Short mmCIF file of C-alpha atoms and ligand atoms in Angstrom, two decimals:
data_model
loop_
_atom_site.label_atom_id
_atom_site.label_comp_id
_atom_site.label_asym_id
_atom_site.label_seq_id
_atom_site.Cartn_x
_atom_site.Cartn_y
_atom_site.Cartn_z
CA MET A 1 -0.20 -0.09 -0.11
CA SER A 2 1.21 3.76 -0.79
CA GLU A 3 1.23 6.35 1.82
CA GLY A 4 -1.45 8.99 2.02
CA GLY A 5 -4.75 7.28 2.42
CA ARG A 6 -5.84 8.51 -1.29
CA ILE A 7 -8.29 6.85 -3.28
CA ASP A 8 -6.27 6.39 -6.52
CA GLN A 9 -7.21 6.38 -10.30
CA ALA A 10 -8.07 2.74 -10.12
CA GLY A 11 -10.26 3.38 -7.34
CA SER A 12 -8.81 1.18 -4.78
CA VAL A 13 -7.95 2.66 -1.28
CA SER A 14 -4.34 3.30 -0.72
CA GLY A 15 -2.30 4.08 2.66
CA ARG A 16 -1.15 2.74 5.61
CA ARG A 17 -2.71 0.88 8.46
CA GLU A 18 -1.26 2.47 11.93
CA GLU A 19 -1.27 -0.57 14.26
CA MET A 20 -0.55 -0.71 17.64
CA ARG A 21 2.44 -2.52 19.11
CA PRO A 22 1.93 -4.87 21.95
CA GLU A 23 3.64 -2.36 24.51
CA GLU A 24 1.37 -0.25 23.45
CA TRP A 25 -1.70 -2.18 24.08
CA GLN A 26 -0.43 -3.17 27.66
CA GLU A 27 0.12 0.40 28.50
CA VAL A 28 -3.07 1.57 27.20
CA ASN A 29 -4.85 -1.12 29.33
CA ARG A 30 -3.02 0.04 32.44
CA ARG A 31 -3.95 3.43 31.65
CA THR A 32 -7.83 2.60 31.00
CA PHE A 33 -7.95 0.54 33.97
CA LEU A 34 -6.75 2.91 36.34
CA ALA A 35 -8.50 6.26 34.82
CA GLY A 36 -11.52 3.86 34.78
CA SER A 37 -11.47 3.13 38.39
CA ALA A 38 -10.41 6.57 39.34
CA SER A 39 -13.41 8.00 37.59
CA LEU A 40 -15.86 5.41 38.95
CA MET A 41 -14.29 5.84 42.45
CA ALA A 42 -15.77 8.88 42.21
CA LEU A 43 -18.98 7.38 41.96
CA GLY A 44 -18.09 4.78 44.40
CA ALA A 45 -17.64 1.87 42.18
CA ALA A 46 -14.24 0.23 43.88
CA GLY A 47 -14.19 -3.26 42.72
CA LEU A 48 -15.73 -2.80 39.17
CA VAL A 49 -13.29 -5.20 37.00
CA PHE A 50 -12.70 -4.37 33.29
CA GLY A 51 -11.92 -6.75 30.82
CA ASN A 52 -8.56 -6.87 29.50
CA ALA A 53 -8.18 -6.16 25.88
CA ASN A 54 -4.71 -7.65 25.91
CA ALA A 55 -3.93 -9.58 22.63
CA ASP A 56 -2.37 -12.57 23.44
CA GLU A 57 -1.81 -15.76 20.86
CA ALA A 58 -5.36 -17.18 20.71
CA ASP A 59 -6.96 -13.64 20.67
CA GLN A 60 -4.85 -12.71 17.73
CA ALA A 61 -6.11 -15.87 15.77
CA ARG A 62 -9.49 -14.17 16.34
CA ASP A 63 -8.61 -10.57 15.89
CA PRO A 64 -11.46 -9.10 13.76
CA MET A 65 -8.85 -6.81 12.22
CA ARG A 66 -7.07 -9.54 10.57
CA VAL A 67 -9.85 -11.47 8.56
CA PRO A 68 -12.38 -9.98 6.70
CA GLY A 69 -15.96 -9.81 8.16
CA THR A 70 -18.94 -11.63 6.72
CA LEU A 71 -21.28 -10.41 3.97
CA PRO A 72 -24.43 -8.48 4.30
CA ARG A 73 -27.43 -10.54 5.63
CA PRO A 74 -30.71 -10.38 3.40
CA TYR A 75 -32.39 -10.24 6.99
CA GLY A 76 -30.55 -9.47 10.15
CA GLU A 77 -30.23 -11.23 13.18
CA ARG A 78 -28.26 -10.33 16.69
CA SER A 79 -24.64 -11.10 17.43
CA PRO A 80 -24.34 -14.78 18.37
CA PHE A 81 -23.32 -13.95 21.71
CA GLU A 82 -26.48 -12.41 22.68
CA LYS A 83 -28.82 -15.26 24.40
CA LEU A 84 -31.57 -13.04 25.80
CA THR A 85 -34.89 -15.04 25.34
CA ARG A 86 -38.64 -14.75 26.32
CA LEU A 87 -39.39 -16.99 28.82
CA GLY A 88 -42.97 -19.59 28.70
CA GLY A 89 -44.99 -18.88 31.78
CA ALA A 90 -48.43 -20.21 32.95
CA GLY A 91 -49.75 -16.70 33.71
CA PRO A 92 -53.17 -16.34 35.46
CA GLU A 93 -54.61 -16.62 32.09
CA ALA A 94 -53.26 -19.94 30.86
CA LEU A 95 -54.27 -21.47 34.35
CA HIS A 96 -57.58 -19.80 34.83
CA GLY A 97 -58.56 -18.31 31.67
CA TRP A 98 -61.08 -19.00 29.08
CA GLY A 99 -60.21 -22.16 27.78
CA ALA A 100 -57.48 -23.23 29.87
CA ASN A 101 -57.36 -26.83 28.79
CA ALA A 102 -57.02 -25.47 24.78
CA PRO A 103 -54.30 -26.57 23.12
CA ASN A 104 -51.40 -23.81 22.91
CA ASN A 105 -53.33 -21.77 25.42
CA PHE A 106 -49.69 -20.07 26.04
CA ASN A 107 -47.90 -16.99 27.69
CA SER A 108 -44.51 -15.57 27.16
CA LEU A 109 -42.86 -13.07 28.96
CA THR A 110 -40.58 -10.21 27.78
CA PRO A 111 -36.96 -10.04 29.67
CA LEU A 112 -37.39 -6.65 30.83
CA GLN A 113 -34.16 -6.99 32.81
CA ASP A 114 -31.90 -6.73 30.18
CA LEU A 115 -33.61 -4.45 27.74
CA HIS A 116 -32.35 -0.89 26.50
CA GLY A 117 -34.70 2.29 26.10
CA ILE A 118 -38.57 1.94 25.73
CA ILE A 119 -38.96 -0.31 22.45
CA THR A 120 -39.66 -3.95 22.77
CA PRO A 121 -37.81 -5.88 19.91
CA ALA A 122 -40.60 -7.77 18.16
CA SER A 123 -38.97 -10.87 18.47
CA LEU A 124 -39.01 -10.44 22.64
CA HIS A 125 -42.55 -8.61 22.79
CA PHE A 126 -44.83 -10.92 25.20
CA GLU A 127 -47.13 -13.31 23.70
CA ARG A 128 -50.63 -14.52 24.68
CA HIS A 129 -52.53 -16.73 22.45
CA HIS A 130 -55.43 -18.43 23.80
CA ASN A 131 -55.18 -21.42 21.04
CA GLY A 132 -51.92 -20.88 19.41
CA VAL A 133 -50.77 -18.59 16.44
CA PRO A 134 -52.73 -18.98 13.39
CA ALA A 135 -50.71 -19.05 10.06
CA ILE A 136 -52.76 -16.30 7.88
CA ASP A 137 -52.47 -15.45 4.35
CA PRO A 138 -52.90 -11.76 3.89
CA ALA A 139 -53.96 -12.11 0.41
CA ARG A 140 -56.71 -14.31 1.62
CA HIS A 141 -57.64 -12.16 4.88
CA ARG A 142 -60.51 -9.90 5.28
CA LEU A 143 -61.79 -7.74 7.80
CA LEU A 144 -65.36 -6.99 7.66
CA VAL A 145 -67.00 -3.84 9.31
CA HIS A 146 -70.79 -3.95 9.59
CA GLY A 147 -73.97 -3.44 12.05
CA LEU A 148 -75.30 -0.26 13.01
CA ALA A 149 -73.72 1.62 9.95
CA GLU A 150 -75.24 2.90 6.43
CA ARG A 151 -73.33 0.12 4.59
CA SER A 152 -71.31 -3.05 5.39
CA LEU A 153 -67.66 -3.02 4.07
CA LEU A 154 -65.27 -5.97 3.34
CA PHE A 155 -61.76 -4.58 3.45
CA THR A 156 -58.70 -6.45 2.02
CA VAL A 157 -55.48 -5.93 3.83
CA GLU A 158 -53.99 -4.07 0.62
CA GLU A 159 -57.02 -1.59 0.59
CA LEU A 160 -56.38 -1.11 4.25
CA LYS A 161 -52.67 0.06 3.84
CA ARG A 162 -53.95 2.36 1.08
CA LEU A 163 -56.01 4.69 3.31
CA PRO A 164 -54.28 7.37 5.46
CA ALA A 165 -51.79 5.85 8.16
CA VAL A 166 -51.03 6.76 11.47
CA ALA A 167 -48.33 5.53 13.83
CA ARG A 168 -47.46 5.75 17.43
CA LEU A 169 -45.63 4.20 20.27
CA ALA A 170 -47.63 2.41 22.69
CA PHE A 171 -47.56 -0.46 25.14
CA ILE A 172 -49.84 -3.46 24.98
CA GLU A 173 -49.72 -4.87 28.67
CA CYS A 174 -51.83 -7.83 29.72
CA SER A 175 -54.28 -7.67 32.48
CA GLY A 176 -52.80 -10.39 33.96
CA ASN A 177 -49.51 -8.73 34.13
CA THR A 178 -48.30 -8.90 37.90
CA TRP A 179 -50.57 -10.96 39.07
CA ASP A 180 -47.65 -12.46 41.30
CA GLY A 181 -48.66 -9.59 43.60
CA TRP A 182 -52.27 -10.94 44.55
CA ARG A 183 -50.51 -14.49 45.16
CA GLU A 184 -47.47 -13.31 47.02
CA ALA A 185 -45.00 -15.59 44.58
CA GLN A 186 -41.80 -15.78 46.31
CA ASP A 187 -38.27 -15.36 44.72
CA VAL A 188 -39.13 -14.34 40.81
CA THR A 189 -37.66 -12.09 38.60
CA VAL A 190 -39.14 -8.96 37.07
CA GLN A 191 -39.53 -11.13 33.63
CA ASP A 192 -41.76 -13.26 36.11
CA THR A 193 -43.60 -10.72 37.61
CA HIS A 194 -43.81 -7.86 34.90
CA GLY A 195 -42.88 -9.44 31.54
CA LEU A 196 -46.58 -9.42 30.38
CA THR A 197 -46.08 -5.77 29.06
CA SER A 198 -43.99 -4.57 25.76
CA ASN A 199 -43.77 -1.65 23.86
CA SER A 200 -43.77 -0.90 20.05
CA GLU A 201 -44.23 1.70 17.63
CA TRP A 202 -47.30 0.66 15.57
CA THR A 203 -48.82 1.76 12.32
CA GLY A 204 -52.02 1.47 10.82
CA VAL A 205 -55.43 2.90 9.99
CA LYS A 206 -57.41 4.77 12.61
CA LEU A 207 -60.72 2.94 13.48
CA SER A 208 -62.55 6.45 12.92
CA THR A 209 -61.21 6.27 9.46
CA LEU A 210 -63.46 2.89 9.13
CA LEU A 211 -66.25 4.21 11.00
CA LYS A 212 -66.56 6.88 8.47
CA ALA A 213 -66.01 4.95 5.27
CA VAL A 214 -69.01 2.43 6.68
CA GLY A 215 -71.20 5.47 7.90
CA ALA A 216 -71.46 4.70 11.54
CA ARG A 217 -74.98 5.40 12.85
CA ARG A 218 -75.28 7.67 16.26
CA GLU A 219 -76.33 4.80 17.88
CA ALA A 220 -73.37 2.87 17.58
CA THR A 221 -71.72 3.11 20.99
CA TRP A 222 -70.20 -0.07 21.12
CA MET A 223 -68.16 -2.41 18.88
CA LEU A 224 -67.82 -6.41 18.70
CA ALA A 225 -63.98 -7.13 17.46
CA GLU A 226 -63.42 -10.53 16.53
CA GLY A 227 -60.18 -12.53 15.72
CA SER A 228 -59.67 -15.14 13.12
CA ASP A 229 -57.65 -17.58 15.58
CA ALA A 230 -58.91 -20.92 16.80
CA SER A 231 -60.06 -19.18 19.97
CA GLY A 232 -62.44 -16.72 18.21
CA LEU A 233 -61.62 -14.03 20.67
CA ASN A 234 -64.16 -11.50 20.65
CA ARG A 235 -64.35 -8.53 22.75
CA SER A 236 -67.15 -5.16 23.11
CA VAL A 237 -65.09 -2.13 22.83
CA PRO A 238 -66.98 0.80 24.24
CA LEU A 239 -66.67 3.71 21.15
CA THR A 240 -65.74 6.47 23.96
CA ASN A 241 -63.80 9.74 23.03
CA ASP A 242 -60.65 8.45 24.10
CA VAL A 243 -61.24 5.11 22.10
CA LEU A 244 -62.11 6.76 19.10
CA ASN A 245 -59.13 9.21 19.25
CA ASP A 246 -56.62 6.45 19.84
CA ALA A 247 -57.66 2.97 18.33
CA MET A 248 -56.17 2.00 15.45
CA ILE A 249 -56.28 -1.12 12.73
CA CYS A 250 -52.70 -2.18 12.72
CA TYR A 251 -50.40 -3.89 9.94
CA GLY A 252 -46.88 -2.52 11.44
CA GLN A 253 -44.98 -2.96 14.19
CA ASN A 254 -41.34 -1.28 14.68
CA GLY A 255 -40.71 -0.79 10.87
CA GLU A 256 -41.83 -3.87 9.71
CA ALA A 257 -45.02 -5.98 9.40
CA LEU A 258 -46.48 -7.22 12.70
CA ARG A 259 -45.36 -10.58 13.67
CA PRO A 260 -47.57 -13.70 13.41
CA GLU A 261 -47.60 -13.70 17.04
CA GLN A 262 -48.69 -10.02 17.38
CA GLY A 263 -51.82 -10.56 15.08
CA TYR A 264 -50.48 -10.48 11.76
CA PRO A 265 -51.77 -9.26 9.34
CA LEU A 266 -54.15 -7.04 11.31
CA ARG A 267 -54.70 -6.47 14.87
CA LEU A 268 -56.93 -3.92 17.11
CA LEU A 269 -54.72 -1.67 19.04
CA LEU A 270 -56.42 0.36 21.76
CA PRO A 271 -54.02 2.08 23.88
CA GLY A 272 -54.04 2.09 27.26
CA LEU A 273 -56.49 -0.64 27.55
CA GLU A 274 -55.91 -4.42 28.81
CA GLY A 275 -54.31 -6.50 26.38
CA ASN A 276 -57.03 -8.81 26.26
CA ILE A 277 -59.25 -6.32 24.14
CA ASN A 278 -56.29 -5.57 21.63
CA VAL A 279 -57.79 -8.46 19.20
CA LYS A 280 -55.02 -10.12 17.24
CA TRP A 281 -55.79 -11.68 13.51
CA LEU A 282 -58.64 -9.19 13.40
CA ARG A 283 -61.20 -10.54 10.98
CA ARG A 284 -64.66 -8.48 12.28
CA LEU A 285 -65.83 -5.40 13.63
CA LYS A 286 -69.69 -5.06 14.26
CA LEU A 287 -71.19 -1.70 15.62
CA GLY A 288 -74.12 -1.91 18.45
CA SER A 289 -75.70 0.14 20.90
CA ALA A 290 -74.57 -1.94 23.48
CA PRO A 291 -72.05 -4.46 24.75
CA PHE A 292 -72.08 -7.82 23.37
CA MET A 293 -71.34 -9.60 26.49
CA THR A 294 -69.34 -12.53 25.23
CA ARG A 295 -67.80 -15.23 27.35
CA TRP A 296 -64.43 -13.38 27.46
CA GLU A 297 -66.02 -10.43 29.22
CA THR A 298 -68.50 -12.12 31.45
CA ALA A 299 -66.95 -15.43 32.44
CA LYS A 300 -63.36 -14.21 32.30
CA TYR A 301 -61.48 -10.87 32.29
CA THR A 302 -63.71 -9.67 35.34
CA ASP A 303 -62.63 -8.68 38.68
CA LEU A 304 -63.83 -10.53 41.78
CA MET A 305 -64.43 -7.65 44.39
CA PRO A 306 -64.15 -8.43 48.15
CA ASP A 307 -67.89 -8.20 48.37
CA GLY A 308 -68.17 -11.34 45.93
CA LYS A 309 -69.34 -9.27 42.99
CA ALA A 310 -67.55 -9.20 39.86
CA TYR A 311 -66.54 -5.64 38.06
CA GLN A 312 -66.86 -6.08 34.45
CA PHE A 313 -65.20 -3.83 31.77
CA SER A 314 -62.08 -2.75 33.77
CA LEU A 315 -60.21 -1.84 30.73
CA VAL A 316 -58.11 0.77 31.81
CA MET A 317 -54.40 -0.68 32.79
CA GLU A 318 -53.89 2.04 35.76
CA ALA A 319 -50.25 3.50 36.30
CA LYS A 320 -47.61 1.23 37.15
CA SER A 321 -43.85 1.09 37.35
CA VAL A 322 -40.87 -1.34 38.34
CA ILE A 323 -37.19 -1.34 38.99
CA THR A 324 -35.82 -3.60 36.22
CA SER A 325 -32.41 -3.44 37.65
CA PRO A 326 -31.37 -4.51 40.09
CA SER A 327 -34.40 -6.99 40.14
CA GLY A 328 -35.34 -10.08 41.31
CA GLN A 329 -32.80 -12.97 41.59
CA GLN A 330 -30.19 -10.60 40.47
CA GLN A 331 -26.86 -10.40 42.08
CA ILE A 332 -25.06 -6.90 43.09
CA GLN A 333 -21.83 -5.70 44.14
CA PRO A 334 -20.91 -3.17 46.60
CA GLY A 335 -20.46 0.54 44.43
CA PHE A 336 -22.19 2.57 42.20
CA HIS A 337 -25.48 1.18 40.48
CA GLU A 338 -27.90 3.05 38.17
CA ILE A 339 -31.22 1.90 39.21
CA ARG A 340 -33.14 1.68 35.77
CA GLY A 341 -36.51 0.89 35.57
CA LEU A 342 -40.13 1.44 33.09
CA ALA A 343 -43.00 3.31 34.05
CA TRP A 344 -46.27 3.83 32.21
CA SER A 345 -50.06 4.70 32.67
CA GLY A 346 -53.01 3.78 30.48
CA ARG A 347 -54.36 6.97 31.31
CA GLY A 348 -51.75 9.09 29.66
CA ARG A 349 -48.27 10.56 30.32
CA VAL A 350 -46.11 9.74 33.10
CA THR A 351 -45.51 12.67 34.89
CA LYS A 352 -43.11 11.76 38.10
CA VAL A 353 -41.20 8.66 39.12
CA GLU A 354 -39.99 8.57 42.56
CA VAL A 355 -37.59 5.99 44.11
CA SER A 356 -37.04 4.88 47.62
CA VAL A 357 -34.02 2.75 48.44
CA ASP A 358 -35.46 2.52 52.14
CA GLY A 359 -38.58 0.46 51.84
CA GLY A 360 -40.79 3.73 51.42
CA HIS A 361 -39.47 5.91 54.13
CA THR A 362 -38.27 8.48 52.02
CA TRP A 363 -38.74 9.00 48.44
CA GLN A 364 -36.65 10.93 45.30
CA GLY A 365 -37.27 11.91 42.24
CA ALA A 366 -35.75 9.64 39.20
CA GLN A 367 -34.61 11.28 35.82
CA LEU A 368 -37.26 10.42 33.07
CA GLN A 369 -35.40 9.60 29.80
CA GLU A 370 -37.32 11.31 26.91
CA PRO A 371 -39.15 10.92 24.91
CA VAL A 372 -42.28 10.91 27.59
CA LEU A 373 -45.19 9.66 25.63
CA PRO A 374 -48.93 9.14 26.29
CA LYS A 375 -49.56 5.41 27.26
CA CYS A 376 -46.50 4.22 26.44
CA HIS A 377 -43.55 2.65 28.31
CA THR A 378 -41.14 5.63 29.81
CA ARG A 379 -37.50 4.56 30.99
CA PHE A 380 -36.63 6.19 34.43
CA ARG A 381 -33.09 6.40 36.00
CA PHE A 382 -31.65 6.84 39.72
CA PRO A 383 -27.97 6.91 40.70
CA TRP A 384 -27.26 4.68 43.70
CA GLN A 385 -24.38 3.72 46.13
CA TRP A 386 -24.70 0.36 47.54
CA HIS A 387 -22.63 -0.08 50.87
CA GLY A 388 -23.44 -3.83 51.54
CA GLN A 389 -26.34 -2.79 53.85
CA GLU A 390 -29.78 -4.52 53.53
CA ALA A 391 -31.94 -1.98 51.14
CA ILE A 392 -35.38 -2.11 49.78
CA LEU A 393 -35.89 -0.73 46.56
CA GLN A 394 -39.14 0.70 45.33
CA SER A 395 -40.48 2.88 42.47
CA ARG A 396 -43.70 4.48 42.34
CA CYS A 397 -45.23 6.12 39.36
CA VAL A 398 -47.54 9.40 39.00
CA ASP A 399 -49.61 9.75 35.93
CA GLU A 400 -50.78 13.07 34.22
CA THR A 401 -54.06 12.61 35.74
CA GLY A 402 -52.46 12.85 39.08
CA TYR A 403 -52.96 9.27 40.05
CA ILE A 404 -50.38 7.69 42.26
CA GLN A 405 -49.21 4.09 42.08
CA PRO A 406 -50.68 2.32 45.26
CA THR A 407 -49.19 0.69 48.08
CA ARG A 408 -49.87 -3.10 47.88
CA GLN A 409 -51.89 -2.27 51.12
CA GLU A 410 -53.56 0.40 49.59
CA LEU A 411 -54.95 -1.77 46.75
CA VAL A 412 -55.66 -4.73 48.67
CA LYS A 413 -57.83 -2.44 50.93
CA VAL A 414 -60.26 -1.95 48.08
CA ARG A 415 -59.66 -4.87 45.78
CA GLY A 416 -59.40 -7.61 48.26
CA THR A 417 -57.27 -10.69 46.91
CA ASN A 418 -59.71 -12.50 44.92
CA SER A 419 -58.43 -11.03 41.57
CA LEU A 420 -56.29 -12.17 39.12
CA TYR A 421 -56.03 -9.23 36.90
CA HIS A 422 -55.50 -5.42 37.14
CA TYR A 423 -52.55 -5.35 39.86
CA ASN A 424 -50.58 -2.67 39.55
CA ALA A 425 -48.82 -2.06 43.21
CA ILE A 426 -45.46 -0.72 43.97
CA GLN A 427 -43.12 -3.69 43.48
CA SER A 428 -40.36 -3.97 46.42
CA TRP A 429 -36.88 -5.35 46.09
CA ARG A 430 -34.91 -6.25 48.86
CA VAL A 431 -31.09 -6.22 48.33
CA GLU A 432 -29.65 -8.92 51.03
CA ARG A 433 -26.25 -8.16 52.70
CA ASP A 434 -24.70 -10.60 50.26
CA GLY A 435 -26.06 -8.66 47.12
CA ARG A 436 -28.96 -11.24 46.37
CA VAL A 437 -31.80 -9.38 45.18
CA ARG A 438 -35.31 -11.01 46.11
CA ASN A 439 -39.00 -9.68 45.56
CA ILE A 440 -40.93 -9.08 48.99
CA TYR A 441 -44.37 -7.79 49.95
CA ALA A 442 -43.88 -4.80 51.91
N1 MTE B 1 -57.72 -13.31 18.60
C1 MTE B 1 -57.03 -13.07 19.75
N2 MTE B 1 -56.49 -12.17 19.88
C2 MTE B 1 -55.65 -11.47 21.24
C3 MTE B 1 -55.47 -13.10 22.27
C4 MTE B 1 -55.68 -14.20 21.59
O1 MTE B 1 -55.74 -15.15 22.10
N3 MTE B 1 -56.73 -14.26 20.49
N4 MTE B 1 -55.17 -12.75 23.33
C5 MTE B 1 -55.18 -11.32 24.05
C6 MTE B 1 -54.49 -11.44 25.16
S1 MTE B 1 -55.10 -11.86 26.48
C7 MTE B 1 -53.56 -10.42 25.34
S2 MTE B 1 -52.87 -10.11 26.68
C8 MTE B 1 -53.10 -9.67 23.90
C9 MTE B 1 -51.58 -9.99 23.85
O2 MTE B 1 -51.07 -9.41 22.88
P1 MTE B 1 -49.53 -9.96 22.34
O3 MTE B 1 -49.42 -11.12 22.35
O4 MTE B 1 -48.96 -8.98 21.08
O5 MTE B 1 -48.34 -9.56 23.11
O6 MTE B 1 -53.64 -10.23 22.90
C10 MTE B 1 -54.86 -10.53 23.04
N5 MTE B 1 -55.68 -10.35 21.64
MO1 MO B 2 -54.00 -10.79 28.74
#
């Protein structure tokens, strides 16, 4: 190679590669470690060990600078070193839900403890199927909109994609999320307790666009939404102003088509409302003037109150937050930790998250990471020094309506413990003297 780093006339890049000598590597490693420990000591992080980049013989054979890399792939995959997975979980619905004995009645949980930011990769979005994932050919799929309207319309997926589109970020949370709180499950991870919530960017057509197209009647105050899976899940949706503003029929998730597990090719998105009503594999919307009282909203997806009455159509997912690290079953070392977590509310934006490291005696504001969007996961951070003493870590969320996430005691006082769904109390993680983290019910 010639000097200069120019591209010559033949178009090949010329220039010299400036390489580090082994002595330089050693010097840099020593300095990096010292500088690193000095600056982290300022944060109180003595004891953090840095990986040694020193190149021994074996490492040299693997040196990515000495062999050409691989070619681009038609469809990307994560690094083979990344092992994060969803986890099958028998949630309250799989155990007690409608069709508990149906084949492929299944939950899977998002690994919240190791995710960054607010987007859940589609491949790690939690799943809830009452009868497995159907294989649907989008060319043959139809959406029927009918009932209390001037006309009935049958849409192909392509026709829906031609209509004006909208996109937004929103979480979907199963109302059975955090049911561990009702039954006081012991020694569980945050994936076990809170993994039935995920957050995506969704693209589709506004429901209101379709209601205009069919000429919905004034009396149409409810809508039946029906899925085309083997469970034939169907739910009544109240056509409130909030729903009319928010509801979408989605075909896009995080920039590509919905995953089969999330309802390919079409799903109903009702931001802020319980997961169950976000009907997947959507095939029919029927307008009516009263709820349709399907088995899903009478026999199941109701909340049994202390007086023995069942609360129906408890659809809104109230404000919730959780510290995702440190969290259940993790092992921490003394020193600096950034407490990290997620907060969300089905009623709008999160306005404040407070963190307690002393079991709720004192609270301090956490930093919210932008963007803070309505009905969307919001990430929070809080710097913390752990000196090896027992600590109880908690977070509590306040939303734009002024609602404050309750303690377990406050929640149980109103709701009793007969429910399976809609548990949103403050989560407590106890850090034991040896650094082991365990969930407790404070
Ligand atoms: N057609 C149909 N829609 C469905 C379901 C289903 O089993 N069939 N499960 C519901 C439940 S209980 C939840 S919590 C959400 C889960 O959505 P996800 O699997 O995309 O996370 O989908 C809802 N929509
Ligand atoms: Mo659910």
